[in-house]
mmCIF file of C-alpha atoms in Angstrom:
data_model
loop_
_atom_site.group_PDB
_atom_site.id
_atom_site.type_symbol
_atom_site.label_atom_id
_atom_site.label_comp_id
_atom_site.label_asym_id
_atom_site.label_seq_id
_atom_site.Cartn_x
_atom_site.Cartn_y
_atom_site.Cartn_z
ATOM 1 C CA UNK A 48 2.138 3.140 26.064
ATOM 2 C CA UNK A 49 -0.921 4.662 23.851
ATOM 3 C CA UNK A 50 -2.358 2.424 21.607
ATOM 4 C CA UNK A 51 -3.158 4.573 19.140
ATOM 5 C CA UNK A 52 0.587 4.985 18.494
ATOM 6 C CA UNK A 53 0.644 0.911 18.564
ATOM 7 C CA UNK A 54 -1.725 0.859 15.598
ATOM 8 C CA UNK A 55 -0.883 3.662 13.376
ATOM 9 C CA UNK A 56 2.883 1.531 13.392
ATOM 10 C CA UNK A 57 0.827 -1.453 12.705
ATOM 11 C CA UNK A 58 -0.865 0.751 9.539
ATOM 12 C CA UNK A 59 2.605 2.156 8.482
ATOM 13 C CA UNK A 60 3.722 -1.159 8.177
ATOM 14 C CA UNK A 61 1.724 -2.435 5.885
ATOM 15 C CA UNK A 62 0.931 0.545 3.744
ATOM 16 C CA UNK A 63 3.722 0.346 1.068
ATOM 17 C CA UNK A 64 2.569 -2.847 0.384
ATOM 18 C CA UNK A 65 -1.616 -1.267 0.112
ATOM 19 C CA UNK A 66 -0.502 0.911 -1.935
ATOM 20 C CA UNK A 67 1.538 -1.602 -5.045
ATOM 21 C CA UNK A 68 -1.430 -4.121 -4.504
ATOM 22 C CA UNK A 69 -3.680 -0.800 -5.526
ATOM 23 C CA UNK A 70 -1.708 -0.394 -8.571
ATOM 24 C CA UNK A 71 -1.619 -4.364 -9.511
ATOM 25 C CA UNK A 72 -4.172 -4.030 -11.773
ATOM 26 C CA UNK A 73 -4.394 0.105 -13.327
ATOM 27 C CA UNK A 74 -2.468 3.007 -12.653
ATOM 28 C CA UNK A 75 -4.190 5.487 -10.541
ATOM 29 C CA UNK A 76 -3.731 9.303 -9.702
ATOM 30 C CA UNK A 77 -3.634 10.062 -5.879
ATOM 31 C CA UNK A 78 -6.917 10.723 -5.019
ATOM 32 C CA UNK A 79 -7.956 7.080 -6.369
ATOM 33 C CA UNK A 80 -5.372 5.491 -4.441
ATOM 34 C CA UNK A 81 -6.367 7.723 -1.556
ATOM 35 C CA UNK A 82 -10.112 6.682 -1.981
ATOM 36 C CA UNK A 83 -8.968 2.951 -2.042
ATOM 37 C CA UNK A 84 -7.562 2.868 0.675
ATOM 38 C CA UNK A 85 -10.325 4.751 3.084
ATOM 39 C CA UNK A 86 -12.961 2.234 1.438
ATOM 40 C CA UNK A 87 -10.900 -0.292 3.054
ATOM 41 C CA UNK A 88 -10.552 1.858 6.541
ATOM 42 C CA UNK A 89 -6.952 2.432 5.984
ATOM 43 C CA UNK A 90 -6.852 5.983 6.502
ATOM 44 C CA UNK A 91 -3.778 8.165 4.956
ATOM 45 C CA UNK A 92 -3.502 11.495 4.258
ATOM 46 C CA UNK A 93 -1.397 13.384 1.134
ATOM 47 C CA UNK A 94 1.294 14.583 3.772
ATOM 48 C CA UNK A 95 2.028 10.791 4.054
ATOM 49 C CA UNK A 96 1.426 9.111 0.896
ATOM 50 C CA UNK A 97 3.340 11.439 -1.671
ATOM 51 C CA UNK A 98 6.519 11.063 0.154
ATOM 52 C CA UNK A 99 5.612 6.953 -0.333
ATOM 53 C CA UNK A 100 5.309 7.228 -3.734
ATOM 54 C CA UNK A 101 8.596 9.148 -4.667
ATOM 55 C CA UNK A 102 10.309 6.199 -1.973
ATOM 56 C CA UNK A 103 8.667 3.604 -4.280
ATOM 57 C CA UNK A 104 9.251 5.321 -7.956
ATOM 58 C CA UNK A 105 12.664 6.000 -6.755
ATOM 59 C CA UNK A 106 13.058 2.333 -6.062
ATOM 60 C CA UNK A 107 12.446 1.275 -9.933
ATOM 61 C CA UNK A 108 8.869 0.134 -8.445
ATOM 62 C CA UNK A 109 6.557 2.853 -9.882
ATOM 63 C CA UNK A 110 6.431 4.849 -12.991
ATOM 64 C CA UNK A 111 4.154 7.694 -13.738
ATOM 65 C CA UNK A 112 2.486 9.528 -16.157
ATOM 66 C CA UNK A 113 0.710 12.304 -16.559
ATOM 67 C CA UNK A 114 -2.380 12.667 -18.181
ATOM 68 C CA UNK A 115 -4.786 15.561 -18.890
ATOM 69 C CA UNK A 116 -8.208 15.981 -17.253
ATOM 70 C CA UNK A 117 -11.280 17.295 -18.168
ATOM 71 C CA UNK A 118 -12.236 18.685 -14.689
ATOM 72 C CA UNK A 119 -8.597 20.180 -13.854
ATOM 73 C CA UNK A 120 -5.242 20.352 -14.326
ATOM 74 C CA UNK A 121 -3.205 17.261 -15.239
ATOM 75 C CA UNK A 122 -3.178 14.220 -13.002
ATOM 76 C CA UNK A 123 -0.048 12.086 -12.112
ATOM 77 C CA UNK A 124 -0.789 9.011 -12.836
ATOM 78 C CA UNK A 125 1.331 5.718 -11.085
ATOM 79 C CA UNK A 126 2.087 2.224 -12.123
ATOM 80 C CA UNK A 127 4.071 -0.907 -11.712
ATOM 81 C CA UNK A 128 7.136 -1.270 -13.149
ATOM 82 C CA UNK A 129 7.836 -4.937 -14.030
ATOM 83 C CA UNK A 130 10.383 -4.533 -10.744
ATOM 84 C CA UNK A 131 7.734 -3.289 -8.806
ATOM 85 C CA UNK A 132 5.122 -6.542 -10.202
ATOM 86 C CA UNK A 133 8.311 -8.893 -8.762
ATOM 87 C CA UNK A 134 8.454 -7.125 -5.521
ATOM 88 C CA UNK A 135 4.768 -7.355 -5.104
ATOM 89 C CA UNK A 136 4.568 -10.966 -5.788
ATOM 90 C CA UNK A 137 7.365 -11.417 -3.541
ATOM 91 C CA UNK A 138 5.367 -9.361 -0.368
ATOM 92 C CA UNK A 139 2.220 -11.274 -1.384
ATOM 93 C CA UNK A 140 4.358 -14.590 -0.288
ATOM 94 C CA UNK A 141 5.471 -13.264 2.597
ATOM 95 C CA UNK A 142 2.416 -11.552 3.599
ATOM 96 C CA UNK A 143 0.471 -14.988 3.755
ATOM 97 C CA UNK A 144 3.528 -16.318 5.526
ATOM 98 C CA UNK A 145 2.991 -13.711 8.096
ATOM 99 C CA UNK A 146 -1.209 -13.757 8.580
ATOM 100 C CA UNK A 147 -0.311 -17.552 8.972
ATOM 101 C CA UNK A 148 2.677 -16.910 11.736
ATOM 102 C CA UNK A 149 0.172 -14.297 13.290
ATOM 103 C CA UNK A 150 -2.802 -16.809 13.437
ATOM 104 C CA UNK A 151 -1.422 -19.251 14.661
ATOM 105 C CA UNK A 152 0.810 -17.433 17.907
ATOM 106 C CA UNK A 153 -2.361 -15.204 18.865
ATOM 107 C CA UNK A 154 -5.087 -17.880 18.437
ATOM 108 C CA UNK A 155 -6.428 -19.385 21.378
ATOM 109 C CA UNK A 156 -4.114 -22.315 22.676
ATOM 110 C CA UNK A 157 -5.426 -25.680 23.920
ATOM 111 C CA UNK A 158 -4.464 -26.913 27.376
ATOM 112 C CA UNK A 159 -1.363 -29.477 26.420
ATOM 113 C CA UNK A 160 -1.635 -32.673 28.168
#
């Protein structure tokens, strides 16, 4: 078993829920949600994340606009959907549910007397 295969599952997994938590606050075009995430060492690439964000918009979780740009053509620009602000609260739960489930199995166990 490679574990590079290991932990670009462990990425893939979490990535949807990367990408609404980018949106939470402002809509952003592609290459801001793209720059988000490599600040935080998440590396994706277009190939992966457009196909992510058509899943999600077709899921009543993301809307988009497009606006026009100074430096370009028009940019795509996605949002929330008040379905998609539920669904994120609702991973946020069980996100902290999990990092606490996680903690506690892999921390280091004391010897049980």
């Amino acid at each position: 078993m490679k574990i590079e295969n290991t932990k670009a599952q462990m990425r893939k997994g979490v990535l949807e829920y990367c990408i609404l938590s980018v949106l939470r606050d402002e809509d952003a075009y592609v290459a801001e949600i793209l720059g988000t995430l490599k600040d935080a060492k998440l590396l994706v690439v277009e190939g992966t994340i457009y196909p992510l964000l058509t899943r999600l918009k077709n899921a009543g979780l993301l809307n988009y606009r497009w606006e026009e740009s100074t430096s370009g053509p028009p940019r795509k620009y996605y949002g929330l959907t008040e379905t998609g602000k539920i669904f994120l609260k609702e991973l946020s739960t069980t996100w902290d549910e999990l990092q606490t489930a996680v903690a506690v199995v892999t921390s280091t166990k004391t010897t049980k007397k």
